[in-house]
mmCIF file of C-alpha atoms in Angstrom:
data_model
loop_
_atom_site.group_PDB
_atom_site.id
_atom_site.type_symbol
_atom_site.label_atom_id
_atom_site.label_comp_id
_atom_site.label_asym_id
_atom_site.label_seq_id
_atom_site.Cartn_x
_atom_site.Cartn_y
_atom_site.Cartn_z
ATOM 1 C CA MET M 1 6.052 78.214 -69.424
ATOM 2 C CA ASN M 2 5.744 76.645 -65.984
ATOM 3 C CA THR M 3 8.463 78.579 -64.151
ATOM 4 C CA ALA M 4 7.643 76.991 -60.794
ATOM 5 C CA LEU M 5 8.105 73.492 -62.202
ATOM 6 C CA ASN M 6 11.396 74.536 -63.791
ATOM 7 C CA ALA M 7 12.532 75.906 -60.434
ATOM 8 C CA VAL M 8 11.540 72.662 -58.707
ATOM 9 C CA GLU M 9 13.599 70.665 -61.207
ATOM 10 C CA GLU M 10 16.628 72.779 -60.339
ATOM 11 C CA ARG M 11 16.173 71.935 -56.633
ATOM 12 C CA ALA M 12 15.022 68.341 -57.138
ATOM 13 C CA ASP M 13 18.012 66.684 -55.489
ATOM 14 C CA GLU M 14 17.674 68.924 -52.435
ATOM 15 C CA LEU M 15 13.970 68.210 -52.051
ATOM 16 C CA ALA M 16 14.530 64.464 -52.320
ATOM 17 C CA ALA M 17 17.359 64.533 -49.788
ATOM 18 C CA LEU M 18 15.199 66.392 -47.247
ATOM 19 C CA GLY M 19 12.501 63.710 -47.234
ATOM 20 C CA GLU M 20 14.034 61.775 -44.351
ATOM 21 C CA SER M 21 14.439 64.934 -42.265
ATOM 22 C CA ASN M 22 10.801 65.900 -42.844
ATOM 23 C CA GLU M 23 9.710 62.489 -41.597
ATOM 24 C CA LYS M 24 11.909 62.596 -38.491
ATOM 25 C CA LEU M 25 10.721 66.096 -37.575
ATOM 26 C CA GLY M 26 7.056 65.257 -38.110
ATOM 27 C CA ARG M 27 6.731 68.414 -40.220
ATOM 28 C CA LEU M 28 8.476 70.008 -43.164
ATOM 29 C CA ASP M 29 12.085 70.858 -42.446
ATOM 30 C CA ASP M 30 12.594 74.626 -42.527
ATOM 31 C CA SER M 31 14.918 74.122 -45.492
ATOM 32 C CA THR M 32 12.127 72.305 -47.360
ATOM 33 C CA ALA M 33 9.686 75.117 -46.698
ATOM 34 C CA LYS M 34 12.247 77.636 -47.913
ATOM 35 C CA ILE M 35 12.649 75.753 -51.188
ATOM 36 C CA LEU M 36 8.883 75.788 -51.702
ATOM 37 C CA ARG M 37 8.929 79.544 -51.120
ATOM 38 C CA ASP M 38 11.931 80.075 -53.394
ATOM 39 C CA THR M 39 10.349 78.133 -56.258
ATOM 40 C CA GLY M 40 7.015 79.997 -56.043
ATOM 41 C CA VAL M 41 4.938 76.826 -55.827
ATOM 42 C CA ILE M 42 2.582 78.040 -53.088
ATOM 43 C CA LYS M 43 1.927 81.256 -55.032
ATOM 44 C CA MET M 44 0.963 79.561 -58.300
ATOM 45 C CA LEU M 45 -2.779 80.129 -57.732
ATOM 46 C CA GLN M 46 -2.327 83.389 -55.817
ATOM 47 C CA PRO M 47 -3.700 86.602 -57.410
ATOM 48 C CA ALA M 48 -1.282 88.706 -59.418
ATOM 49 C CA GLU M 49 -1.759 91.859 -57.344
ATOM 50 C CA HIS M 50 -0.387 89.929 -54.389
ATOM 51 C CA GLY M 51 2.621 88.524 -56.199
ATOM 52 C CA GLY M 52 0.964 85.377 -57.500
ATOM 53 C CA ALA M 53 1.145 83.673 -60.876
ATOM 54 C CA GLU M 54 -2.600 82.989 -61.429
ATOM 55 C CA ALA M 55 -1.398 79.808 -63.113
ATOM 56 C CA HIS M 56 -3.371 77.286 -65.111
ATOM 57 C CA PRO M 57 -4.508 74.554 -62.683
ATOM 58 C CA ARG M 58 -2.879 71.951 -64.916
ATOM 59 C CA ASP M 59 0.500 73.595 -64.324
ATOM 60 C CA PHE M 60 -0.189 73.557 -60.593
ATOM 61 C CA ALA M 61 -1.093 69.847 -60.685
ATOM 62 C CA GLU M 62 2.010 68.914 -62.680
ATOM 63 C CA THR M 63 4.220 70.815 -60.258
ATOM 64 C CA VAL M 64 2.677 69.136 -57.220
ATOM 65 C CA MET M 65 3.112 65.727 -58.866
ATOM 66 C CA ARG M 66 6.781 66.372 -59.470
ATOM 67 C CA ILE M 67 7.389 67.527 -55.895
ATOM 68 C CA ALA M 68 5.531 64.514 -54.494
ATOM 69 C CA SER M 69 7.638 62.195 -56.643
ATOM 70 C CA LEU M 70 10.678 63.601 -54.799
ATOM 71 C CA ASP M 71 9.107 63.525 -51.335
ATOM 72 C CA GLY M 72 5.501 62.689 -50.567
ATOM 73 C CA ALA M 73 5.104 64.975 -47.565
ATOM 74 C CA THR M 74 6.487 67.986 -49.421
ATOM 75 C CA GLY M 75 4.187 67.339 -52.367
ATOM 76 C CA TRP M 76 1.216 66.933 -50.045
ATOM 77 C CA VAL M 77 1.834 70.279 -48.329
ATOM 78 C CA ALA M 78 2.386 71.968 -51.693
ATOM 79 C CA GLY M 79 -0.894 70.517 -52.967
ATOM 80 C CA ILE M 80 -2.970 71.564 -49.951
ATOM 81 C CA VAL M 81 -1.407 74.861 -48.868
ATOM 82 C CA GLY M 82 -1.013 75.780 -52.530
ATOM 83 C CA VAL M 83 -4.781 75.671 -53.091
ATOM 84 C CA HIS M 84 -5.635 78.113 -50.306
ATOM 85 C CA PRO M 85 -4.548 81.257 -52.214
ATOM 86 C CA TRP M 86 -7.104 80.266 -54.884
ATOM 87 C CA GLU M 87 -9.954 80.573 -52.389
ATOM 88 C CA MET M 88 -8.494 83.622 -50.667
ATOM 89 C CA ALA M 89 -8.453 85.368 -54.050
ATOM 90 C CA MET M 90 -12.274 85.422 -53.898
ATOM 91 C CA CYS M 91 -12.534 86.536 -50.270
ATOM 92 C CA ASP M 92 -12.854 90.078 -48.956
ATOM 93 C CA ALA M 93 -10.212 92.377 -50.495
ATOM 94 C CA GLY M 94 -9.423 93.883 -47.102
ATOM 95 C CA VAL M 95 -8.730 90.451 -45.645
ATOM 96 C CA GLN M 96 -6.419 89.674 -48.559
ATOM 97 C CA GLU M 97 -4.524 92.869 -47.777
ATOM 98 C CA GLN M 98 -4.256 91.874 -44.114
ATOM 99 C CA ILE M 99 -2.701 88.564 -45.093
ATOM 100 C CA TRP M 100 -0.528 89.473 -48.051
ATOM 101 C CA GLY M 101 -0.119 93.256 -47.869
ATOM 102 C CA ALA M 102 3.073 93.223 -45.822
ATOM 103 C CA ASP M 103 4.353 89.850 -47.021
ATOM 104 C CA ASP M 104 2.965 88.077 -50.066
ATOM 105 C CA GLU M 105 4.884 84.938 -49.059
ATOM 106 C CA THR M 106 2.467 84.356 -46.165
ATOM 107 C CA TRP M 107 1.010 80.833 -46.186
ATOM 108 C CA ILE M 108 -2.525 79.840 -45.230
ATOM 109 C CA ALA M 109 -3.397 76.488 -43.641
ATOM 110 C CA SER M 110 -6.725 74.668 -43.238
ATOM 111 C CA PRO M 111 -8.767 72.176 -42.561
ATOM 112 C CA TYR M 112 -12.195 72.748 -44.037
ATOM 113 C CA ALA M 113 -14.032 70.084 -42.023
ATOM 114 C CA PRO M 114 -16.854 71.888 -40.156
ATOM 115 C CA MET M 115 -15.696 71.100 -36.626
ATOM 116 C CA GLY M 116 -16.402 74.531 -35.116
ATOM 117 C CA ILE M 117 -19.441 76.680 -34.356
ATOM 118 C CA LEU M 118 -19.891 80.363 -35.232
ATOM 119 C CA LYS M 119 -22.000 82.073 -32.584
ATOM 120 C CA PRO M 120 -23.391 85.444 -33.795
ATOM 121 C CA VAL M 121 -22.407 88.480 -31.688
ATOM 122 C CA ASP M 122 -22.263 92.215 -32.380
ATOM 123 C CA GLY M 123 -20.032 92.860 -35.394
ATOM 124 C CA GLY M 124 -19.360 89.226 -36.185
ATOM 125 C CA TYR M 125 -19.095 85.895 -34.433
ATOM 126 C CA LEU M 126 -17.604 84.120 -31.447
ATOM 127 C CA PHE M 127 -15.800 80.997 -32.603
ATOM 128 C CA ASN M 128 -14.868 77.743 -30.870
ATOM 129 C CA GLY M 129 -13.803 74.267 -31.973
ATOM 130 C CA ARG M 130 -11.089 71.687 -32.486
ATOM 131 C CA TRP M 131 -9.883 70.389 -35.844
ATOM 132 C CA GLN M 132 -7.564 67.631 -37.022
ATOM 133 C CA PHE M 133 -5.262 67.366 -40.031
ATOM 134 C CA SER M 134 -3.885 70.889 -40.551
ATOM 135 C CA SER M 135 -1.186 70.022 -43.087
ATOM 136 C CA GLY M 136 1.888 72.247 -43.169
ATOM 137 C CA THR M 137 0.459 74.328 -40.360
ATOM 138 C CA ASP M 138 3.810 75.066 -38.652
ATOM 139 C CA HIS M 139 4.831 77.166 -41.644
ATOM 140 C CA CYS M 140 1.521 79.062 -41.972
ATOM 141 C CA GLN M 141 0.485 82.343 -40.374
ATOM 142 C CA TRP M 142 -3.230 82.257 -41.250
ATOM 143 C CA ILE M 143 -5.790 79.482 -41.518
ATOM 144 C CA PHE M 144 -9.137 78.523 -43.060
ATOM 145 C CA LEU M 145 -11.282 76.541 -40.606
ATOM 146 C CA GLY M 146 -14.574 74.864 -41.411
ATOM 147 C CA ALA M 147 -17.576 75.715 -39.262
ATOM 148 C CA PHE M 148 -21.319 75.504 -38.916
ATOM 149 C CA LEU M 149 -23.349 78.618 -38.249
ATOM 150 C CA GLY M 150 -24.894 78.623 -34.796
ATOM 151 C CA ASP M 151 -27.655 80.520 -33.013
ATOM 152 C CA GLU M 152 -27.349 82.974 -30.120
ATOM 153 C CA ASN M 153 -26.825 80.038 -27.749
ATOM 154 C CA GLY M 154 -24.040 78.531 -29.825
ATOM 155 C CA ASP M 155 -26.159 75.611 -31.016
ATOM 156 C CA ARG M 156 -25.902 74.582 -34.653
ATOM 157 C CA LEU M 157 -28.637 75.962 -36.883
ATOM 158 C CA MET M 158 -30.667 73.510 -38.934
ATOM 159 C CA PRO M 159 -30.491 72.907 -41.793
ATOM 160 C CA PRO M 160 -26.694 73.143 -41.480
ATOM 161 C CA GLN M 161 -24.979 76.198 -42.963
ATOM 162 C CA ASN M 162 -21.300 75.618 -43.720
ATOM 163 C CA TYR M 163 -18.715 78.419 -43.408
ATOM 164 C CA HIS M 164 -15.002 78.811 -43.991
ATOM 165 C CA VAL M 165 -13.565 80.994 -41.240
ATOM 166 C CA ILE M 166 -10.316 82.950 -41.635
ATOM 167 C CA LEU M 167 -8.066 83.399 -38.593
ATOM 168 C CA PRO M 168 -4.569 84.761 -37.897
ATOM 169 C CA ARG M 169 -2.030 82.608 -36.025
ATOM 170 C CA SER M 170 -2.649 84.566 -32.816
ATOM 171 C CA ASP M 171 -6.257 83.303 -32.656
ATOM 172 C CA TYR M 172 -5.595 79.559 -32.665
ATOM 173 C CA THR M 173 -3.379 76.987 -30.984
ATOM 174 C CA ILE M 174 -1.431 74.267 -32.760
ATOM 175 C CA VAL M 175 -1.465 71.084 -30.706
ATOM 176 C CA GLU M 176 2.051 69.650 -30.666
ATOM 177 C CA ASP M 177 2.484 65.858 -30.716
ATOM 178 C CA SER M 178 -0.964 65.439 -32.289
ATOM 179 C CA TRP M 179 0.370 63.970 -35.553
ATOM 180 C CA ASP M 180 1.626 60.428 -35.008
ATOM 181 C CA VAL M 181 0.740 58.390 -38.075
ATOM 182 C CA VAL M 182 2.014 55.677 -40.382
ATOM 183 C CA GLY M 183 2.387 57.830 -43.494
ATOM 184 C CA LEU M 184 2.826 61.459 -44.559
ATOM 185 C CA ARG M 185 4.520 62.063 -41.225
ATOM 186 C CA GLY M 186 6.484 64.960 -42.659
ATOM 187 C CA THR M 187 3.344 66.963 -43.393
ATOM 188 C CA GLY M 188 2.939 67.950 -39.733
ATOM 189 C CA SER M 189 -0.849 67.747 -40.080
ATOM 190 C CA LYS M 190 -1.507 68.707 -36.474
ATOM 191 C CA ASP M 191 -4.644 69.513 -34.495
ATOM 192 C CA ILE M 192 -5.916 73.080 -34.135
ATOM 193 C CA ILE M 193 -7.869 74.532 -31.192
ATOM 194 C CA VAL M 194 -9.839 77.788 -31.185
ATOM 195 C CA LYS M 195 -11.351 79.162 -27.994
ATOM 196 C CA ASP M 196 -13.614 82.227 -27.945
ATOM 197 C CA ALA M 197 -12.003 83.929 -30.937
ATOM 198 C CA PHE M 198 -13.849 86.980 -32.287
ATOM 199 C CA ILE M 199 -14.406 86.739 -36.031
ATOM 200 C CA PRO M 200 -15.366 89.899 -37.963
ATOM 201 C CA THR M 201 -18.124 89.332 -40.494
ATOM 202 C CA GLU M 202 -15.779 89.688 -43.462
ATOM 203 C CA ARG M 203 -13.666 86.769 -42.222
ATOM 204 C CA ALA M 204 -16.562 84.277 -42.214
ATOM 205 C CA VAL M 205 -17.221 83.024 -45.748
ATOM 206 C CA ALA M 206 -20.390 81.099 -46.543
ATOM 207 C CA PHE M 207 -19.235 77.976 -48.357
ATOM 208 C CA SER M 208 -22.314 78.194 -50.579
ATOM 209 C CA THR M 209 -20.851 81.336 -52.166
ATOM 210 C CA MET M 210 -17.832 79.359 -53.303
ATOM 211 C CA MET M 211 -20.047 76.621 -54.706
ATOM 212 C CA ASP M 212 -22.602 78.767 -56.564
ATOM 213 C CA GLY M 213 -20.130 81.238 -58.086
ATOM 214 C CA SER M 214 -21.334 84.301 -56.197
ATOM 215 C CA ALA M 215 -17.962 84.738 -54.449
ATOM 216 C CA LEU M 216 -16.256 84.782 -57.848
ATOM 217 C CA ALA M 217 -18.754 87.297 -59.204
ATOM 218 C CA ALA M 218 -18.279 89.577 -56.186
ATOM 219 C CA SER M 219 -14.489 89.405 -56.529
ATOM 220 C CA GLY M 220 -14.569 90.655 -60.116
ATOM 221 C CA ARG M 221 -11.858 88.214 -61.137
ATOM 222 C CA THR M 222 -11.822 87.150 -64.786
ATOM 223 C CA ASN M 223 -8.987 84.610 -64.928
ATOM 224 C CA PRO M 224 -10.648 81.252 -65.751
ATOM 225 C CA THR M 225 -8.564 79.571 -63.056
ATOM 226 C CA TYR M 226 -10.890 81.078 -60.444
ATOM 227 C CA ALA M 227 -14.008 79.853 -62.264
ATOM 228 C CA VAL M 228 -13.009 76.197 -61.907
ATOM 229 C CA PRO M 229 -15.396 74.646 -59.339
ATOM 230 C CA PHE M 230 -14.171 74.374 -55.745
ATOM 231 C CA THR M 231 -14.810 70.632 -55.748
ATOM 232 C CA THR M 232 -12.492 70.262 -58.724
ATOM 233 C CA ILE M 233 -9.697 72.579 -57.603
ATOM 234 C CA PHE M 234 -9.470 71.626 -53.913
ATOM 235 C CA PRO M 235 -9.067 67.857 -54.492
ATOM 236 C CA LEU M 236 -6.697 68.546 -57.396
ATOM 237 C CA GLY M 237 -3.728 69.274 -55.171
ATOM 238 C CA ILE M 238 -4.337 66.231 -52.984
ATOM 239 C CA THR M 239 -4.880 63.769 -55.832
ATOM 240 C CA SER M 240 -1.875 65.179 -57.690
ATOM 241 C CA ALA M 241 0.245 64.490 -54.621
ATOM 242 C CA VAL M 242 -0.935 60.872 -54.428
ATOM 243 C CA ILE M 243 -0.154 60.269 -58.106
ATOM 244 C CA GLY M 244 3.246 61.917 -57.682
ATOM 245 C CA ILE M 245 3.946 59.677 -54.687
ATOM 246 C CA ALA M 246 3.190 56.613 -56.839
ATOM 247 C CA GLU M 247 5.583 57.971 -59.469
ATOM 248 C CA GLY M 248 8.233 58.359 -56.786
ATOM 249 C CA ALA M 249 7.708 54.795 -55.563
ATOM 250 C CA LEU M 250 8.087 53.541 -59.128
ATOM 251 C CA ALA M 251 11.316 55.497 -59.588
ATOM 252 C CA HIS M 252 12.822 54.083 -56.391
ATOM 253 C CA HIS M 253 11.639 50.592 -57.320
ATOM 254 C CA MET M 254 13.385 50.861 -60.685
ATOM 255 C CA ALA M 255 16.594 52.154 -59.132
ATOM 256 C CA TYR M 256 16.659 49.240 -56.696
ATOM 257 C CA GLN M 257 15.718 46.552 -59.200
ATOM 258 C CA ARG M 258 18.404 47.462 -61.736
ATOM 259 C CA THR M 259 21.064 45.599 -59.797
ATOM 260 C CA ARG M 260 18.930 43.305 -57.634
ATOM 261 C CA VAL M 261 19.625 39.581 -57.629
ATOM 262 C CA GLN M 262 16.774 37.502 -56.201
ATOM 263 C CA VAL M 263 17.273 34.793 -53.586
ATOM 264 C CA THR M 264 17.030 32.243 -56.391
ATOM 265 C CA GLY M 265 20.095 33.775 -58.002
ATOM 266 C CA THR M 266 18.065 35.273 -60.853
ATOM 267 C CA GLN M 267 18.666 38.896 -61.775
ATOM 268 C CA VAL M 268 15.460 40.897 -61.898
ATOM 269 C CA THR M 269 16.328 41.915 -65.428
ATOM 270 C CA ASP M 270 15.933 38.229 -66.342
ATOM 271 C CA ASP M 271 12.613 37.740 -64.494
ATOM 272 C CA PRO M 272 9.725 38.191 -66.959
ATOM 273 C CA TYR M 273 7.105 38.278 -64.208
ATOM 274 C CA VAL M 274 8.648 41.223 -62.374
ATOM 275 C CA LEU M 275 9.300 43.003 -65.654
ATOM 276 C CA PHE M 276 5.652 42.539 -66.628
ATOM 277 C CA ALA M 277 4.553 43.995 -63.291
ATOM 278 C CA ILE M 278 6.831 47.011 -63.735
ATOM 279 C CA SER M 279 5.438 47.831 -67.155
ATOM 280 C CA ALA M 280 1.841 47.282 -66.089
ATOM 281 C CA ALA M 281 2.294 49.532 -63.032
ATOM 282 C CA ALA M 282 4.020 52.228 -65.055
ATOM 283 C CA GLU M 283 1.102 52.372 -67.483
ATOM 284 C CA GLU M 284 -1.479 52.488 -64.695
ATOM 285 C CA ILE M 285 0.302 55.351 -62.975
ATOM 286 C CA LYS M 286 0.681 57.180 -66.288
ATOM 287 C CA ALA M 287 -3.029 56.650 -66.986
ATOM 288 C CA SER M 288 -3.853 58.197 -63.605
ATOM 289 C CA ARG M 289 -1.737 61.241 -64.395
ATOM 290 C CA THR M 290 -3.246 61.614 -67.849
ATOM 291 C CA ALA M 291 -6.816 61.294 -66.603
ATOM 292 C CA LEU M 292 -6.363 63.869 -63.841
ATOM 293 C CA LEU M 293 -4.658 66.437 -66.054
ATOM 294 C CA SER M 294 -7.095 65.925 -68.931
ATOM 295 C CA ASN M 295 -10.016 66.328 -66.554
ATOM 296 C CA VAL M 296 -8.951 69.664 -65.089
ATOM 297 C CA THR M 297 -7.893 70.967 -68.502
ATOM 298 C CA SER M 298 -11.309 70.143 -69.960
ATOM 299 C CA ILE M 299 -13.075 71.981 -67.147
ATOM 300 C CA TYR M 300 -10.730 74.963 -67.449
ATOM 301 C CA ASP M 301 -11.368 75.172 -71.186
ATOM 302 C CA LYS M 302 -15.133 75.196 -70.618
ATOM 303 C CA VAL M 303 -15.102 77.974 -68.036
ATOM 304 C CA ALA M 304 -12.649 79.920 -70.199
ATOM 305 C CA ALA M 305 -15.233 79.727 -72.997
ATOM 306 C CA GLY M 306 -17.867 81.145 -70.648
ATOM 307 C CA GLU M 307 -19.687 77.847 -70.060
ATOM 308 C CA GLN M 308 -21.177 76.811 -66.731
ATOM 309 C CA ILE M 309 -20.054 73.500 -65.257
ATOM 310 C CA THR M 310 -23.140 71.384 -64.584
ATOM 311 C CA PHE M 311 -23.676 69.186 -61.559
ATOM 312 C CA ASN M 312 -23.282 66.154 -63.821
ATOM 313 C CA GLU M 313 -19.891 67.415 -64.959
ATOM 314 C CA ARG M 314 -18.785 68.149 -61.398
ATOM 315 C CA ALA M 315 -19.783 64.641 -60.354
ATOM 316 C CA ALA M 316 -17.928 63.066 -63.266
ATOM 317 C CA SER M 317 -14.883 65.186 -62.443
ATOM 318 C CA ARG M 318 -14.830 63.889 -58.879
ATOM 319 C CA ARG M 319 -15.191 60.311 -60.102
ATOM 320 C CA THR M 320 -12.159 60.812 -62.320
ATOM 321 C CA GLN M 321 -10.109 62.217 -59.439
ATOM 322 C CA VAL M 322 -11.010 59.431 -57.029
ATOM 323 C CA ALA M 323 -10.453 56.691 -59.610
ATOM 324 C CA ALA M 324 -7.076 58.169 -60.568
ATOM 325 C CA ALA M 325 -5.833 58.097 -56.990
ATOM 326 C CA TRP M 326 -6.956 54.504 -56.416
ATOM 327 C CA ARG M 327 -5.509 53.326 -59.737
ATOM 328 C CA ALA M 328 -2.116 54.844 -58.945
ATOM 329 C CA VAL M 329 -1.921 53.369 -55.443
ATOM 330 C CA ARG M 330 -3.009 49.918 -56.618
ATOM 331 C CA ALA M 331 -0.254 50.029 -59.215
ATOM 332 C CA MET M 332 2.233 51.075 -56.571
ATOM 333 C CA ASP M 333 1.191 48.077 -54.461
ATOM 334 C CA GLU M 334 1.915 45.729 -57.363
ATOM 335 C CA ILE M 335 5.531 46.808 -57.652
ATOM 336 C CA VAL M 336 6.189 47.117 -53.917
ATOM 337 C CA ALA M 337 4.957 43.546 -53.448
ATOM 338 C CA ARG M 338 7.618 42.447 -55.947
ATOM 339 C CA SER M 339 10.476 44.382 -54.406
ATOM 340 C CA GLY M 340 11.611 41.684 -52.002
ATOM 341 C CA GLY M 341 12.194 42.088 -48.286
ATOM 342 C CA ASN M 342 15.186 44.384 -48.705
ATOM 343 C CA GLY M 343 13.056 46.763 -50.716
ATOM 344 C CA LEU M 344 11.087 47.548 -47.576
ATOM 345 C CA ARG M 345 13.980 48.205 -45.255
ATOM 346 C CA MET M 346 13.758 51.581 -43.577
ATOM 347 C CA ASP M 347 16.870 52.815 -45.390
ATOM 348 C CA ASN M 348 15.111 52.352 -48.734
ATOM 349 C CA PRO M 349 12.978 55.441 -49.498
ATOM 350 C CA MET M 350 10.468 53.285 -51.377
ATOM 351 C CA GLN M 351 8.802 52.193 -48.144
ATOM 352 C CA ARG M 352 8.189 55.833 -47.210
ATOM 353 C CA PHE M 353 6.502 56.521 -50.536
ATOM 354 C CA TRP M 354 4.407 53.378 -50.071
ATOM 355 C CA ARG M 355 3.245 54.500 -46.623
ATOM 356 C CA ASP M 356 2.645 58.055 -47.817
ATOM 357 C CA GLY M 357 0.560 56.877 -50.769
ATOM 358 C CA HIS M 358 -1.762 54.821 -48.608
ATOM 359 C CA MET M 359 -2.149 57.663 -46.118
ATOM 360 C CA GLY M 360 -3.047 59.995 -48.975
ATOM 361 C CA LEU M 361 -5.624 57.552 -50.271
ATOM 362 C CA ALA M 362 -7.350 57.638 -46.868
ATOM 363 C CA HIS M 363 -8.187 61.351 -47.198
ATOM 364 C CA ALA M 364 -11.926 62.073 -47.258
ATOM 365 C CA ILE M 365 -11.834 63.302 -50.856
ATOM 366 C CA HIS M 366 -10.619 59.883 -52.021
ATOM 367 C CA VAL M 367 -13.368 57.817 -50.367
ATOM 368 C CA PRO M 368 -15.061 56.322 -53.438
ATOM 369 C CA GLY M 369 -18.405 55.195 -52.033
ATOM 370 C CA SER M 370 -20.430 58.399 -51.940
ATOM 371 C CA VAL M 371 -18.742 59.909 -55.006
ATOM 372 C CA PHE M 372 -19.312 56.851 -57.192
ATOM 373 C CA HIS M 373 -22.841 56.431 -55.814
ATOM 374 C CA ALA M 374 -23.737 60.049 -56.528
ATOM 375 C CA THR M 375 -22.174 59.961 -59.993
ATOM 376 C CA ALA M 376 -24.085 56.817 -60.949
ATOM 377 C CA LEU M 377 -27.357 58.378 -59.789
ATOM 378 C CA THR M 378 -26.513 61.491 -61.766
ATOM 379 C CA ASP M 379 -25.899 59.388 -64.877
ATOM 380 C CA LEU M 380 -29.338 57.878 -64.255
ATOM 381 C CA ASP M 381 -30.867 61.388 -64.170
ATOM 382 C CA VAL M 382 -31.374 61.468 -60.388
ATOM 383 C CA VAL M 383 -30.156 65.046 -59.971
ATOM 384 C CA PRO M 384 -29.181 66.077 -57.437
ATOM 385 C CA PRO M 385 -28.696 62.877 -55.464
ATOM 386 C CA PRO M 386 -29.920 62.975 -51.872
ATOM 387 C CA GLY M 387 -28.208 63.828 -48.595
ATOM 388 C CA PRO M 388 -24.518 63.906 -47.696
ATOM 389 C CA MET M 389 -23.391 62.560 -51.059
ATOM 390 C CA LEU M 390 -23.437 66.168 -52.264
ATOM 391 C CA SER M 391 -20.707 67.280 -49.864
ATOM 392 C CA MET M 392 -17.803 66.083 -51.999
ATOM 393 C CA ILE M 393 -19.292 67.162 -55.345
#
């Protein structure tokens, strides 16, 4: 039973009502964050010894979709911040204790983009950089930051070596007023600055260990949730949020259209063209949901049976995720375009979902070019494909 989803349903009206406040604040309202804590959403993928549910990733995705259908920004933060306990579960046990030992409700932010340099020093590294897009960061006390390994002069080593670096709130600065965007305003995805922070060795995680399974092996964890590839589980929360946003837009569209009379005097319920568009969009959004959930369930079942996920399967998984997000947003566009001018007034929540959906589609994991290119090459037995196309697979 998905207890987190059940808890979200009980607070659904509250979450929906807080959407406007999140947007005005430019971050999640404190009341929104409290509901996410109360429902246990952020702890769904957290290890059991630290109060987590170690949930099936499908349950996590369904919960994020539902939250995003109530408010896009809240769903987005749930989808991103909610994935971080999954990775932390395979990090150093002592670091996990530092983060969750005193309070297992502690949230971890990101971003993973390698915008910093780790300079080796005695006992660890000296760390500097600036990052954008740290979603939900105001409510987090720790952070994962992407980095490249440097040499003794602080210059990036070649070939590049990617790390995820773990820092407490005291070691980084959140840049206020750095999140002024057209959509997902309520996520508070602000800039982060790190200057000369000392990083102990155990808090610098080679990304390759997450990709090749060695971090999982070292952790000793046996729950299949942790054997799902990083490049399946990390995008899962983001794509789930985008699909949920499209579902929310559809719900608001339907609520508005029930009593709408067009300028011609025709009720929408008597307009076959609008009705056709509604049904077509509903099926496209449902197909996106079904594809995403089926995809992650298939991968989970394979790792649960002890099978290794091949590069070809990882590539196909990413193609499914990207295509699902684009399909859902295109469908959302079809109904929004038929909502009439009043449907896009600022007092109609539909316009916020529309803006949020397009902002979510712009995330790097949803850029189709390299993913589709790499997947096609893989299908043609060019494995692995060359260069940066590997980064999202």
